[in-house]
PDB file of C-alpha atoms and ligand atoms in Angstrom:
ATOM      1  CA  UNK A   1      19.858   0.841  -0.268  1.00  0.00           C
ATOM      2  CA  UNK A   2      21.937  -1.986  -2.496  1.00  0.00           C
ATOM      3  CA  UNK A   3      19.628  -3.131  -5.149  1.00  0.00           C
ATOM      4  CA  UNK A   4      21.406  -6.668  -4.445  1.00  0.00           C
ATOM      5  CA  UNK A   5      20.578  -6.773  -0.886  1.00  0.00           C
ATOM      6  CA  UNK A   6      16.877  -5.937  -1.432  1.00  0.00           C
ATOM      7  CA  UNK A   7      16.418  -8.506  -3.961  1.00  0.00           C
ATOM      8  CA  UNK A   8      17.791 -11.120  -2.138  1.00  0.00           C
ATOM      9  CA  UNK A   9      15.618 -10.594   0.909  1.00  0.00           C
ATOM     10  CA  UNK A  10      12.341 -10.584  -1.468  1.00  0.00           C
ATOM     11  CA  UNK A  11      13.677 -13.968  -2.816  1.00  0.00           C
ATOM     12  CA  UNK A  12      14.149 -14.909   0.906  1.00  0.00           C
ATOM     13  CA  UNK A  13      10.746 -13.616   2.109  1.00  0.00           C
ATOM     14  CA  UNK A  14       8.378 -13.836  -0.868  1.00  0.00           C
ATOM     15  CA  UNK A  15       6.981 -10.766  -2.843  1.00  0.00           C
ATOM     16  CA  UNK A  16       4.061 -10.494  -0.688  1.00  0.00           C
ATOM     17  CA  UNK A  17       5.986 -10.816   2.753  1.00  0.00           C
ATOM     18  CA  UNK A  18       8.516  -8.238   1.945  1.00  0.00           C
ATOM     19  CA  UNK A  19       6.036  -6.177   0.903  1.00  0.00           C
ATOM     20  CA  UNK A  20       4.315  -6.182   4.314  1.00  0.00           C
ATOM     21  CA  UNK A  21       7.543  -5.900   6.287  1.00  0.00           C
ATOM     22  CA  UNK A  22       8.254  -2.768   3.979  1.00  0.00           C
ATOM     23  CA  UNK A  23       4.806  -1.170   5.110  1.00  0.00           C
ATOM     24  CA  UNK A  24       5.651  -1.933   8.802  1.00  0.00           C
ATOM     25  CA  UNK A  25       9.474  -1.118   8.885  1.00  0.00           C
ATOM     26  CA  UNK A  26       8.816   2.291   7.001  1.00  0.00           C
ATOM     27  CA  UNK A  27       5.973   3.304   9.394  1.00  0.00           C
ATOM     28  CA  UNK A  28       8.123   2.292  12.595  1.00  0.00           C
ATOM     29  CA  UNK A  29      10.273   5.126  11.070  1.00  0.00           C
ATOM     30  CA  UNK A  30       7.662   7.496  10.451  1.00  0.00           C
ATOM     31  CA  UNK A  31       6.474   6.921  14.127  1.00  0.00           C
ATOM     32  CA  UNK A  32       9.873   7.877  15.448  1.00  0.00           C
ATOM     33  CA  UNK A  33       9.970  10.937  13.198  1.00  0.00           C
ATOM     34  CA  UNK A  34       6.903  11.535  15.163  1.00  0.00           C
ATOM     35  CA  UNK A  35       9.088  10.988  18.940  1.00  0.00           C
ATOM     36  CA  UNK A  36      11.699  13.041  17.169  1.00  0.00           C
ATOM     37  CA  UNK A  37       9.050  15.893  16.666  1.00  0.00           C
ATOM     38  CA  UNK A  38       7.924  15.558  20.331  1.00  0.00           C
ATOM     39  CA  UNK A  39      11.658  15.566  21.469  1.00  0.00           C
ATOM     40  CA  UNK A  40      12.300  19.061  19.290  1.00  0.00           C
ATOM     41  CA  UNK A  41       9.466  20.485  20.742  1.00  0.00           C
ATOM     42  CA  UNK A  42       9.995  19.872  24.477  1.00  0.00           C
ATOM     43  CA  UNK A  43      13.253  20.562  24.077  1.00  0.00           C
ATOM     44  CA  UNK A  44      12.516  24.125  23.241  1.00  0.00           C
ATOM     45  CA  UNK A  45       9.580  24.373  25.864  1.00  0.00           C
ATOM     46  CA  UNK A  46      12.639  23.901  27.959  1.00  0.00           C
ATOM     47  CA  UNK A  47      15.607  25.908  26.453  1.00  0.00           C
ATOM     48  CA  UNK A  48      16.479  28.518  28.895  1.00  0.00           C
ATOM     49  CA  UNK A  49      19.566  30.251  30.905  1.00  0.00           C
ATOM     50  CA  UNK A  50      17.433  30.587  33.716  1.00  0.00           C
ATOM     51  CA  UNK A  51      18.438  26.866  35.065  1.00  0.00           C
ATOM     52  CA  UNK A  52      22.112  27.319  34.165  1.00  0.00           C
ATOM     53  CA  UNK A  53      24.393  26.198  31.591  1.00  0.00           C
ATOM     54  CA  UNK A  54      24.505  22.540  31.918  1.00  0.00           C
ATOM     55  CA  UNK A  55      20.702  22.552  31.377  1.00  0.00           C
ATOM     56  CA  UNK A  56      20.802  24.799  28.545  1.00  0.00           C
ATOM     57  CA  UNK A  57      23.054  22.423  26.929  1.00  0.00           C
ATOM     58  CA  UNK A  58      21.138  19.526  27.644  1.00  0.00           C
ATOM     59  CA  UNK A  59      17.963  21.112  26.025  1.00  0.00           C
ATOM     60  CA  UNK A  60      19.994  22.398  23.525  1.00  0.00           C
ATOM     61  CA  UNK A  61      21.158  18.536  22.805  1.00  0.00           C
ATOM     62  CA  UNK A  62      17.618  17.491  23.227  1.00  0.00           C
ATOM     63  CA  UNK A  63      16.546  19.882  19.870  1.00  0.00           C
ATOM     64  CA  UNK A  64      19.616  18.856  18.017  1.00  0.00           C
ATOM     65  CA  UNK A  65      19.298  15.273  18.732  1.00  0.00           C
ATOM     66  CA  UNK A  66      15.475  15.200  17.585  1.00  0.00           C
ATOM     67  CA  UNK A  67      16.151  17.224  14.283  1.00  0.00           C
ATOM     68  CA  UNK A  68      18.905  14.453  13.661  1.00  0.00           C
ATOM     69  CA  UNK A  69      16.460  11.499  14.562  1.00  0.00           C
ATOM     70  CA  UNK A  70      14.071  13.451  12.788  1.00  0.00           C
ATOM     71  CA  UNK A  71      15.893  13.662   9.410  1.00  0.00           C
ATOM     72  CA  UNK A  72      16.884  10.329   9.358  1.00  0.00           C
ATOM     73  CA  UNK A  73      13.572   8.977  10.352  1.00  0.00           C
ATOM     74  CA  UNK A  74      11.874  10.979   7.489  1.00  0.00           C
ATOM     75  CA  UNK A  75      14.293   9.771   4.929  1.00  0.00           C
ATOM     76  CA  UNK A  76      14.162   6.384   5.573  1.00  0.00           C
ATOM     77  CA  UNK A  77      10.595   5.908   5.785  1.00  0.00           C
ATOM     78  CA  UNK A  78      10.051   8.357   2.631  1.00  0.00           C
ATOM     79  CA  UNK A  79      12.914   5.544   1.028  1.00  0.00           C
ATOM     80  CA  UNK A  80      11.178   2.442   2.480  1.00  0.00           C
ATOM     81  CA  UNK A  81       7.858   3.436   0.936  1.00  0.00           C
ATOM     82  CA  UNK A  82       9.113   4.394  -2.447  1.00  0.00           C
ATOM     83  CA  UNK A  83      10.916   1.490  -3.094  1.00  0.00           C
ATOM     84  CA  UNK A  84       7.695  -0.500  -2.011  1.00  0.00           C
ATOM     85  CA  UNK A  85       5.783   1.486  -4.542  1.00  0.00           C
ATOM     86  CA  UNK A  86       8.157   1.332  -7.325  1.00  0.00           C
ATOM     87  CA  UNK A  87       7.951  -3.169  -7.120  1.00  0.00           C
ATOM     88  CA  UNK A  88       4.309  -3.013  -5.628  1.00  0.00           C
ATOM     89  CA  UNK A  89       3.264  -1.410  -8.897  1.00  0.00           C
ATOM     90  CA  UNK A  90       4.930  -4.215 -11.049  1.00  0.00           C
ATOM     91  CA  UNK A  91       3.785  -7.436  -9.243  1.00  0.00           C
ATOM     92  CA  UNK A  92       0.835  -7.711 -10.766  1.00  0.00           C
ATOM     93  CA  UNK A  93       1.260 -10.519 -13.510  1.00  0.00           C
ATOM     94  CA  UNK A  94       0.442  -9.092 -17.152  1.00  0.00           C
ATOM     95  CA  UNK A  95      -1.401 -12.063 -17.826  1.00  0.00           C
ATOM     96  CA  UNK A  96      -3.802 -13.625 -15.177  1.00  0.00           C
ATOM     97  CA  UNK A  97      -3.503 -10.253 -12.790  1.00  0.00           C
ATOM     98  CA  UNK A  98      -2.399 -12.051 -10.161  1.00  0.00           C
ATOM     99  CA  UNK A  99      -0.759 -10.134  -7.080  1.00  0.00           C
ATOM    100  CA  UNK A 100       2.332 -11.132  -6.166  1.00  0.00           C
ATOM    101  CA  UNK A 101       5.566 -12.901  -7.533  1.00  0.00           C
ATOM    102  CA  UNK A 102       8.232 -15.292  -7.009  1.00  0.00           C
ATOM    103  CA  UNK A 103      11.640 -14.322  -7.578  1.00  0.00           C
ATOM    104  CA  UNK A 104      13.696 -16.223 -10.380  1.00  0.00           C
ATOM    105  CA  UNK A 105      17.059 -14.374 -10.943  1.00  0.00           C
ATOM    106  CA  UNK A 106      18.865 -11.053 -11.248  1.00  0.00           C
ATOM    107  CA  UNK A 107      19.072  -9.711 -14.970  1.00  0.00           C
ATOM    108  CA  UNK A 108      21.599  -7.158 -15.498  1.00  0.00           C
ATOM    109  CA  UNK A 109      20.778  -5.292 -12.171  1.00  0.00           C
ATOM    110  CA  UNK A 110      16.935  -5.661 -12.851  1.00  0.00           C
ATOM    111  CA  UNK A 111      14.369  -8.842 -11.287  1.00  0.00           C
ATOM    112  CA  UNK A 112      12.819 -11.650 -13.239  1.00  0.00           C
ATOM    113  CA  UNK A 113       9.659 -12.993 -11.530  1.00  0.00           C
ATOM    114  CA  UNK A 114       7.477 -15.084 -12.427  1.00  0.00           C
ATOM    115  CA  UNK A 115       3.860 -15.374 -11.290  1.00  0.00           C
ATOM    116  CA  UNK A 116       2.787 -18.498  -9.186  1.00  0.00           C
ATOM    117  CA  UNK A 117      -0.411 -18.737 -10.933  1.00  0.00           C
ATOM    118  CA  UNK A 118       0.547 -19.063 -14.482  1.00  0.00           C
ATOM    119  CA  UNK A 119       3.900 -18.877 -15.246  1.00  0.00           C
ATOM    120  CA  UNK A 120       4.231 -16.127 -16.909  1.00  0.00           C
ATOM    121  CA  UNK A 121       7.434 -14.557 -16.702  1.00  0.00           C
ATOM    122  CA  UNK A 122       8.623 -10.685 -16.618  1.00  0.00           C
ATOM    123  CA  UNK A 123      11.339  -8.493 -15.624  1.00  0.00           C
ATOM    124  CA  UNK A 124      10.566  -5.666 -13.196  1.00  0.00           C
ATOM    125  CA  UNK A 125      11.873  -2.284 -14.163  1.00  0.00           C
ATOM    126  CA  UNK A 126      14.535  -0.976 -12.237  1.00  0.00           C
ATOM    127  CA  UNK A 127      13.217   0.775  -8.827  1.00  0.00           C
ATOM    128  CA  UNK A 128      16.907   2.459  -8.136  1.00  0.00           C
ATOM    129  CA  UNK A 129      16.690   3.964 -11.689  1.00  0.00           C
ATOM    130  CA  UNK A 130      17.596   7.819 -10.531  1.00  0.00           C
ATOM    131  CA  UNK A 131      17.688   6.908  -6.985  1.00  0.00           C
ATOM    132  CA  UNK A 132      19.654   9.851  -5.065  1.00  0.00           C
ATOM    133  CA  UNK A 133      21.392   7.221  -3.160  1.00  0.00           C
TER     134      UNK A 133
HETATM  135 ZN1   ZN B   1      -0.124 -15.000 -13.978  1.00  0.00          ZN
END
């Protein structure tokens, strides 16, 4: 995920918006890991010789394409809801503990926000900081 891309689409939606589409996108995905389990496991409820080849191989597809749909679904929403941790940890403002933040800039790869309440200003530690990809 470009660290660019994500901050421009908090500045776009609001802290608190992009928060909630975070929750919702990432559990979409973990819902279709779930399809992707279902698909693996009817898929080898099926797998037999008995039909012939052609519907061997399509059971065959069947497993392959729900471990694929699996992996990626798992990934993504495992990446989704880190990232939502990592700034839904630091939008608390330090000085009224207010929840939530507007977006000012981007410092050096890293968020300033500022808190709608007070003013206060800080910058949010980086949330790709050891980030596998
Ligand atoms: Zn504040």
């Amino acid at each position: 995920m470009n660290p660019d891309a994500v901050y421009e689409r908090i500045g776009a939606l609001g802290f608190r918006r992009w928060y909630e589409r975070q929750l919702v996108e990432s559990h979409l995905w973990f819902a279709s890991c779930f399809v992707a389990m279902i698909l693996v496991a009817a898929g080898l409820e099926l797998l037999t010789l008995e039909n012939g080849v052609a519907d061997f191989a399509f059971d065959a597809a069947l497993i392959a394409g729900g471990c694929a749909l699996g992996w990626v679904s798992w990934r993504r929403y495992v990446r989704q809801m880190v990232l939502a941790e990592a700034i839904g940890e630091q939008a608390s403002c330090a000085a009224c503990r207010h929840y939530g933040f507007r977006c000012l800039a981007v410092e050096r790869g890293r968020l300033r926000a500022c808190c709608p309440k007070c003013g206060n200003q800080w910058l949010l530690e980086d949330p790709f900081e050891g980030a596998d990809s």
